[in-house]
Short mmCIF file of C-alpha atoms and ligand atoms in Angstrom, two decimals:
data_model
loop_
_atom_site.label_atom_id
_atom_site.label_comp_id
_atom_site.label_asym_id
_atom_site.label_seq_id
_atom_site.Cartn_x
_atom_site.Cartn_y
_atom_site.Cartn_z
CA MET A 139 81.17 25.78 82.94
CA ALA A 140 83.89 26.34 80.41
CA LEU A 141 82.90 28.34 77.35
CA ALA A 142 84.43 25.78 74.98
CA VAL A 143 82.29 22.98 76.41
CA PHE A 144 79.11 25.07 76.15
CA LEU A 145 79.82 25.99 72.55
CA GLN A 146 80.45 22.38 71.67
CA GLU A 147 77.14 21.37 73.23
CA LEU A 148 75.36 24.07 71.27
CA ASP A 149 76.87 22.77 68.02
CA GLU A 150 75.81 19.25 68.85
CA LEU A 151 72.29 20.47 69.66
CA ALA A 152 71.96 22.32 66.36
CA ARG A 153 73.19 19.35 64.36
CA ALA A 154 70.81 16.93 66.06
CA ALA A 155 67.82 19.25 65.67
CA VAL A 156 68.42 19.93 61.97
CA GLU A 157 68.80 16.23 61.35
CA GLN A 158 65.57 15.30 63.11
CA PHE A 159 63.46 17.99 61.47
CA ALA A 160 64.78 16.91 58.10
CA ALA A 161 63.88 13.30 58.89
CA ALA A 162 60.29 14.04 59.90
CA VAL A 163 57.89 12.25 57.55
CA ASP A 164 54.53 13.46 58.80
CA GLY A 165 52.84 15.84 61.21
CA GLU A 166 53.31 13.45 64.10
CA THR A 167 57.10 12.94 63.84
CA LEU A 168 57.53 16.66 63.19
CA GLU A 169 55.56 17.53 66.31
CA SER A 170 57.56 15.18 68.54
CA ALA A 171 60.81 16.67 67.22
CA ARG A 172 59.43 20.13 67.91
CA VAL A 173 58.60 19.22 71.50
CA ALA A 174 62.05 17.64 71.98
CA PHE A 175 63.99 20.67 70.75
CA LEU A 176 61.76 23.71 70.95
CA GLY A 177 59.41 22.64 73.77
CA ALA A 178 58.88 25.52 76.21
CA LYS A 179 59.38 23.39 79.35
CA GLN A 180 61.46 20.29 78.62
CA GLY A 181 62.92 21.25 75.26
CA ARG A 182 66.65 20.90 74.74
CA LEU A 183 67.03 24.49 73.62
CA LYS A 184 65.43 25.65 76.86
CA ALA A 185 67.89 23.45 78.82
CA ALA A 186 70.82 24.98 76.94
CA GLN A 187 69.54 28.45 77.77
CA LYS A 188 69.53 27.56 81.46
CA GLN A 189 73.09 26.21 81.22
CA MET A 190 74.24 29.53 79.89
CA GLY A 191 73.93 30.80 83.50
CA ASN A 192 76.84 28.51 84.42
CA VAL A 193 79.25 30.11 81.95
CA GLY A 194 81.61 32.67 83.46
CA PRO A 195 80.30 36.29 83.29
CA SER A 196 83.04 37.50 80.93
CA ASP A 197 82.26 34.67 78.46
CA ARG A 198 78.52 35.28 78.53
CA PRO A 199 78.22 37.76 75.65
CA LEU A 200 79.90 35.27 73.31
CA ALA A 201 77.84 32.38 74.67
CA GLY A 202 74.63 34.38 74.24
CA LYS A 203 75.48 35.33 70.68
CA ARG A 204 76.15 31.76 69.72
CA PHE A 205 73.00 30.59 71.51
CA ASN A 206 70.88 32.97 69.46
CA GLU A 207 72.41 31.73 66.23
CA VAL A 208 71.70 28.14 67.12
CA LYS A 209 68.16 28.99 68.19
CA GLN A 210 67.54 30.63 64.85
CA SER A 211 68.91 27.76 62.83
CA ILE A 212 66.75 25.27 64.77
CA GLU A 213 63.65 27.39 64.28
CA SER A 214 64.24 27.70 60.59
CA ALA A 215 64.88 23.97 60.26
CA TYR A 216 61.48 23.48 61.92
CA ALA A 217 59.79 25.98 59.61
CA ALA A 218 61.32 24.33 56.55
CA ALA A 219 60.09 20.91 57.63
CA GLN A 220 56.62 22.31 58.25
CA GLN A 221 56.59 23.88 54.80
CA ARG A 222 57.77 20.68 53.19
CA LEU A 223 55.09 18.57 54.88
CA THR A 224 52.14 20.88 54.37
CA GLY A 225 53.33 21.79 50.87
CA GLY A 226 52.63 18.18 49.95
CA SER A 227 56.09 17.35 48.69
CA VAL A 228 56.66 14.77 51.37
CA ARG A 229 57.06 11.18 50.27
CA ARG A 230 54.45 9.28 52.13
CA PRO A 231 54.69 5.53 52.48
CA PRO A 232 52.80 3.88 49.59
CA ASP A 233 49.11 3.22 50.25
CA PRO A 234 48.65 -0.58 49.92
CA THR A 235 45.02 -0.11 48.77
CA PHE A 236 45.99 2.14 45.84
CA ASP A 237 46.17 0.41 42.45
CA ALA A 238 47.77 2.57 39.78
CA THR A 239 46.61 0.19 37.03
CA LEU A 240 42.88 0.76 37.65
CA PRO A 241 41.20 3.27 35.29
CA GLY A 242 40.75 6.65 36.95
CA ILE A 243 37.60 8.71 37.30
CA ARG A 244 37.33 10.79 34.16
CA PRO A 245 36.38 14.41 34.76
CA GLN A 246 33.24 15.35 32.80
CA LEU A 247 34.44 17.90 30.28
CA GLY A 248 31.86 20.14 28.69
CA LYS A 249 32.08 21.28 25.10
CA ARG A 250 30.62 23.90 22.86
CA HIS A 251 27.11 23.64 21.51
CA PRO A 252 27.01 22.24 17.95
CA LEU A 253 25.65 25.55 16.63
CA THR A 254 28.48 27.46 18.31
CA GLN A 255 30.95 24.99 16.83
CA THR A 256 29.35 25.53 13.42
CA MET A 257 29.56 29.30 13.70
CA GLU A 258 33.22 29.09 14.76
CA GLU A 259 33.95 27.04 11.67
CA LEU A 260 31.99 29.37 9.37
CA LYS A 261 33.89 32.29 10.85
CA ASP A 262 37.19 30.53 10.08
CA ILE A 263 36.19 29.77 6.50
CA MET A 264 35.00 33.29 5.79
CA GLY A 265 38.03 34.69 7.61
CA ARG A 266 40.25 32.98 5.08
CA LEU A 267 38.28 34.79 2.35
CA GLY A 268 39.03 38.09 4.07
CA PHE A 269 35.75 38.65 5.91
CA THR A 270 35.88 39.96 9.47
CA VAL A 271 33.12 39.51 12.04
CA ALA A 272 30.68 42.28 12.94
CA ASP A 273 27.99 42.14 15.61
CA GLY A 274 24.65 43.81 16.11
CA PRO A 275 21.98 43.88 18.80
CA GLU A 276 19.18 41.31 18.98
CA VAL A 277 16.74 43.99 20.11
CA GLU A 278 16.57 46.22 17.06
CA ASP A 279 14.71 49.31 15.92
CA GLU A 280 12.51 49.41 12.82
CA ARG A 281 15.00 51.53 10.97
CA HIS A 282 17.71 48.85 11.00
CA ASN A 283 15.38 45.87 10.72
CA PHE A 284 13.21 47.32 7.92
CA GLU A 285 13.37 50.94 6.89
CA ALA A 286 17.00 51.24 5.79
CA LEU A 287 16.73 47.80 4.20
CA ASN A 288 14.14 49.22 1.83
CA ILE A 289 11.25 47.41 3.51
CA PRO A 290 8.44 50.01 3.55
CA ARG A 291 5.74 50.30 6.21
CA GLU A 292 3.09 48.44 4.15
CA HIS A 293 5.36 45.47 3.53
CA PRO A 294 3.90 42.19 4.87
CA ALA A 295 7.25 41.35 6.53
CA ARG A 296 6.52 44.16 9.01
CA ASP A 297 3.17 42.69 10.06
CA PRO A 298 2.95 42.50 13.86
CA LEU A 299 1.93 38.87 13.49
CA GLU A 300 5.19 38.11 11.66
CA ASN A 301 7.45 39.70 14.28
CA PHE A 302 8.16 39.94 17.98
CA TYR A 303 7.50 43.63 18.56
CA LEU A 304 8.29 44.91 22.02
CA ALA A 305 5.66 46.90 23.85
CA THR A 306 7.32 50.31 23.97
CA ALA A 307 6.14 53.83 23.35
CA GLY A 308 6.86 55.81 20.19
CA VAL A 309 4.68 54.06 17.63
CA GLY A 310 5.25 55.47 14.15
CA ASP A 311 8.81 56.57 14.74
CA PRO A 312 11.17 53.99 13.18
CA ASP A 313 13.89 54.86 15.69
CA SER A 314 11.83 54.13 18.79
CA VAL A 315 9.78 51.05 17.93
CA PHE A 316 11.72 47.97 18.91
CA LEU A 317 11.48 44.33 18.01
CA LEU A 318 13.56 41.16 18.26
CA ARG A 319 15.43 41.27 14.96
CA SER A 320 13.90 39.01 12.33
CA GLN A 321 17.09 38.84 10.25
CA THR A 322 20.81 39.56 10.56
CA SER A 323 20.61 41.90 7.57
CA THR A 324 20.25 44.61 10.24
CA VAL A 325 24.00 44.39 10.76
CA GLN A 326 24.62 45.38 7.13
CA ILE A 327 23.09 48.75 7.93
CA ARG A 328 24.92 49.15 11.22
CA VAL A 329 28.28 48.41 9.61
CA MET A 330 27.72 50.69 6.61
CA GLU A 331 26.54 53.52 8.87
CA ALA A 332 29.77 53.27 10.82
CA LYS A 333 32.31 52.75 8.06
CA ARG A 334 33.13 53.76 4.49
CA PRO A 335 33.80 51.16 1.76
CA PRO A 336 35.53 48.81 1.25
CA ILE A 337 33.37 46.59 3.48
CA ARG A 338 33.88 42.88 3.84
CA ILE A 339 32.09 41.46 6.86
CA ILE A 340 30.07 38.54 8.11
CA SER A 341 27.73 38.59 11.07
CA MET A 342 26.25 35.63 12.85
CA GLY A 343 23.63 35.32 15.51
CA ARG A 344 20.10 34.77 16.62
CA VAL A 345 17.00 35.96 14.82
CA TYR A 346 13.38 35.66 15.94
CA ARG A 347 10.13 34.97 14.13
CA PRO A 348 6.79 33.82 15.56
CA ASP A 349 6.81 30.50 13.69
CA THR A 350 5.25 27.37 15.14
CA ALA A 351 8.00 24.93 16.04
CA ASP A 352 8.26 21.84 13.84
CA ALA A 353 11.10 19.78 12.39
CA THR A 354 12.34 22.66 10.23
CA HIS A 355 11.08 25.78 12.06
CA TYR A 356 11.67 27.33 15.43
CA PRO A 357 10.76 30.81 16.72
CA MET A 358 14.45 31.51 17.23
CA PHE A 359 17.26 30.44 14.93
CA HIS A 360 20.65 31.60 13.67
CA GLN A 361 21.76 33.25 10.47
CA ILE A 362 25.09 34.03 8.90
CA GLU A 363 25.03 37.29 6.99
CA GLY A 364 27.68 38.45 4.56
CA LEU A 365 28.29 41.84 3.00
CA LEU A 366 30.93 43.02 0.57
CA VAL A 367 30.93 46.55 -0.81
CA ASP A 368 33.67 47.90 -3.03
CA HIS A 369 34.33 49.19 -6.53
CA ARG A 370 33.07 46.95 -9.34
CA VAL A 371 31.69 44.09 -7.23
CA THR A 372 29.63 41.73 -9.38
CA MET A 373 27.28 38.79 -9.10
CA ALA A 374 30.15 36.55 -10.22
CA ASP A 375 32.02 37.51 -7.04
CA LEU A 376 28.97 36.58 -5.00
CA LYS A 377 28.66 33.20 -6.64
CA SER A 378 32.36 32.43 -6.24
CA VAL A 379 32.34 33.28 -2.56
CA LEU A 380 29.20 31.23 -1.86
CA ARG A 381 30.52 28.29 -3.85
CA LEU A 382 33.86 28.31 -2.04
CA PHE A 383 32.03 28.66 1.24
CA ALA A 384 29.72 25.69 0.55
CA GLN A 385 32.47 23.47 -0.75
CA THR A 386 34.70 24.18 2.22
CA TYR A 387 31.98 23.56 4.78
CA LEU A 388 29.96 20.78 3.15
CA GLY A 389 32.44 19.11 0.80
CA SER A 390 34.06 19.67 -2.57
CA GLU A 391 31.35 17.71 -4.42
CA VAL A 392 28.69 20.26 -3.44
CA HIS A 393 27.26 22.38 -6.26
CA ILE A 394 25.54 25.71 -5.99
CA ARG A 395 22.56 27.15 -7.85
CA PHE A 396 20.95 30.60 -7.94
CA ARG A 397 17.19 30.95 -8.49
CA PRO A 398 15.66 34.35 -9.24
CA SER A 399 13.86 35.78 -6.23
CA PHE A 400 12.95 39.02 -4.53
CA PHE A 401 14.27 40.77 -1.43
CA PRO A 402 13.62 44.47 -0.91
CA PHE A 403 17.28 45.13 -0.07
CA THR A 404 18.88 43.38 -3.06
CA GLU A 405 18.50 43.85 -6.82
CA PRO A 406 18.75 41.40 -8.44
CA SER A 407 17.90 38.89 -5.72
CA VAL A 408 18.40 35.14 -5.68
CA GLU A 409 17.64 32.09 -3.61
CA VAL A 410 20.79 30.08 -2.93
CA ASP A 411 20.51 26.30 -3.29
CA TYR A 412 23.21 23.76 -2.58
CA GLN A 413 23.14 20.35 -4.20
CA TRP A 414 23.37 17.51 -1.77
CA LYS A 415 23.48 14.03 -3.30
CA ASP A 416 20.54 14.28 -5.72
CA ASN A 417 18.61 17.08 -4.00
CA TRP A 418 18.80 20.83 -4.25
CA ILE A 419 18.35 22.40 -0.83
CA GLU A 420 17.70 26.06 -0.16
CA PHE A 421 20.13 27.64 2.29
CA GLY A 422 19.12 31.29 2.12
CA GLY A 423 18.97 34.42 0.05
CA ALA A 424 21.47 36.71 -1.60
CA GLY A 425 21.84 39.40 -4.19
CA MET A 426 23.43 42.68 -5.21
CA VAL A 427 22.86 45.38 -2.59
CA ASP A 428 19.96 47.56 -3.75
CA PRO A 429 20.99 51.16 -4.63
CA HIS A 430 18.32 52.41 -2.20
CA VAL A 431 20.09 50.65 0.64
CA LEU A 432 23.44 52.16 -0.36
CA GLN A 433 21.77 55.58 -0.45
CA ALA A 434 20.12 55.05 2.93
CA VAL A 435 23.55 54.81 4.54
CA GLY A 436 25.05 57.67 2.52
CA TYR A 437 27.00 55.65 -0.04
CA ASP A 438 27.04 56.63 -3.70
CA PRO A 439 25.60 53.74 -5.80
CA GLU A 440 27.34 55.18 -8.86
CA GLU A 441 30.65 54.70 -7.14
CA VAL A 442 30.37 51.42 -5.24
CA THR A 443 28.42 48.19 -5.60
CA GLY A 444 28.10 45.25 -3.27
CA PHE A 445 26.71 41.84 -2.66
CA ALA A 446 24.99 40.42 0.40
CA PHE A 447 23.82 37.04 1.52
CA GLY A 448 22.01 35.48 4.46
CA LEU A 449 22.06 31.76 5.21
CA GLY A 450 20.56 29.61 7.94
CA VAL A 451 23.17 28.28 10.36
CA GLU A 452 20.94 25.45 11.63
CA ARG A 453 20.35 24.25 8.09
CA LEU A 454 24.06 24.11 7.36
CA CYS A 455 24.79 22.28 10.60
CA MET A 456 21.86 19.85 10.12
CA ARG A 457 22.93 19.06 6.59
CA ARG A 458 26.53 18.49 7.57
CA HIS A 459 25.74 16.21 10.52
CA GLY A 460 22.53 14.57 9.32
CA VAL A 461 20.32 16.13 11.99
CA THR A 462 16.69 15.85 10.89
CA ASP A 463 14.83 17.90 13.54
CA ILE A 464 15.84 21.47 14.36
CA ARG A 465 14.24 21.21 17.82
CA GLU A 466 17.04 18.87 18.93
CA PHE A 467 19.38 21.86 19.12
CA TYR A 468 17.38 23.56 21.84
CA LYS A 469 16.38 20.69 24.10
CA ASN A 470 19.66 20.68 26.00
CA ASP A 471 19.73 16.90 26.03
CA VAL A 472 23.35 15.84 26.63
CA ARG A 473 22.78 12.56 24.83
CA PHE A 474 22.28 14.62 21.66
CA LEU A 475 24.82 17.34 22.39
CA GLN A 476 27.72 15.10 23.33
CA GLN A 477 27.77 13.57 19.86
CA PHE A 478 29.30 16.70 18.34
N1 DAH B 220 17.47 38.47 5.41
C1 DAH B 220 16.91 37.46 4.52
C2 DAH B 220 16.00 36.56 5.30
O1 DAH B 220 16.12 36.48 6.50
C3 DAH B 220 18.00 36.65 3.88
C4 DAH B 220 18.80 37.48 2.94
C5 DAH B 220 18.44 37.58 1.60
C6 DAH B 220 19.92 38.12 3.37
C7 DAH B 220 19.17 38.31 0.72
C8 DAH B 220 20.68 38.88 2.48
C9 DAH B 220 20.28 38.96 1.15
O2 DAH B 220 21.79 39.52 2.87
O3 DAH B 220 21.05 39.69 0.31
O4 DAH B 220 15.18 35.90 4.73
#
């Protein structure tokens, strides 16, 4: 067989194979093209290989070289078609039962819990006032929950019946008796122990008290705590911050009122009420950080002063959305949760 004729046949074979692999529309047409060209017994490439034996011996190296090139191009055309079909980019014939105008099946998207949403928003508002977020543990020692906050051993707030003490050893040592924190004021101490003034933080999270659950109480709830310590901080600063905070979260028509009160860690202390329509509603406590607390963390009360506040997150969220029973937040009923 003349070399020229063999080479021409090889070219023709390559062209036909590339064309058919490119035209394959599914696994079936691809497979029949594969059998036709690359089949081990009857394939056309195999036939061409056999024909090579008829080419004159001096022409064989050239014929063999060309054969290998053609074999490679056919194999890669096959591989490309395979990739195209399994890669999903193939245009399949339209499915006559598919109606693009019917509504699809909506994926069920989850969302954040209303209290988490509330805390995110409170964090944003306070962030704009320059407060950064600090965190503290929910399992706390007596020093951070009471002692350093100027709550002495005899204080009724430390009564075992008012707290979730954990059964651990070390009774009498404020660093080794643990309880579920009853307030986020603990974080004030942790932050001041770790850092020098100026301090400007908020902290949000769960607190625990053995209250019987009813529409306004639950043994676990959330607080937002704020602390600002710097030179010449006054009660006017406290009131401005809490007013801005309330008006941003609840609406510009909301008014704020301070009522004299007592907390061991603030002096003077106040209850913070927000006016909602015609009612005054208590949202938490606040005051000027007591000098004893500043001393407990090694600050000099002659040099710096500060204010602190603690508000109930559930109360804020309930007021804003008109929720009337705190227990709704913890039932995990999607019919309630999906409304937020
Ligand atoms: N920790 C108090 C409570 O749970 C609330 C509170 C009152 C926080 C006064 C403060 C504060 O930071 O200054 O009842």
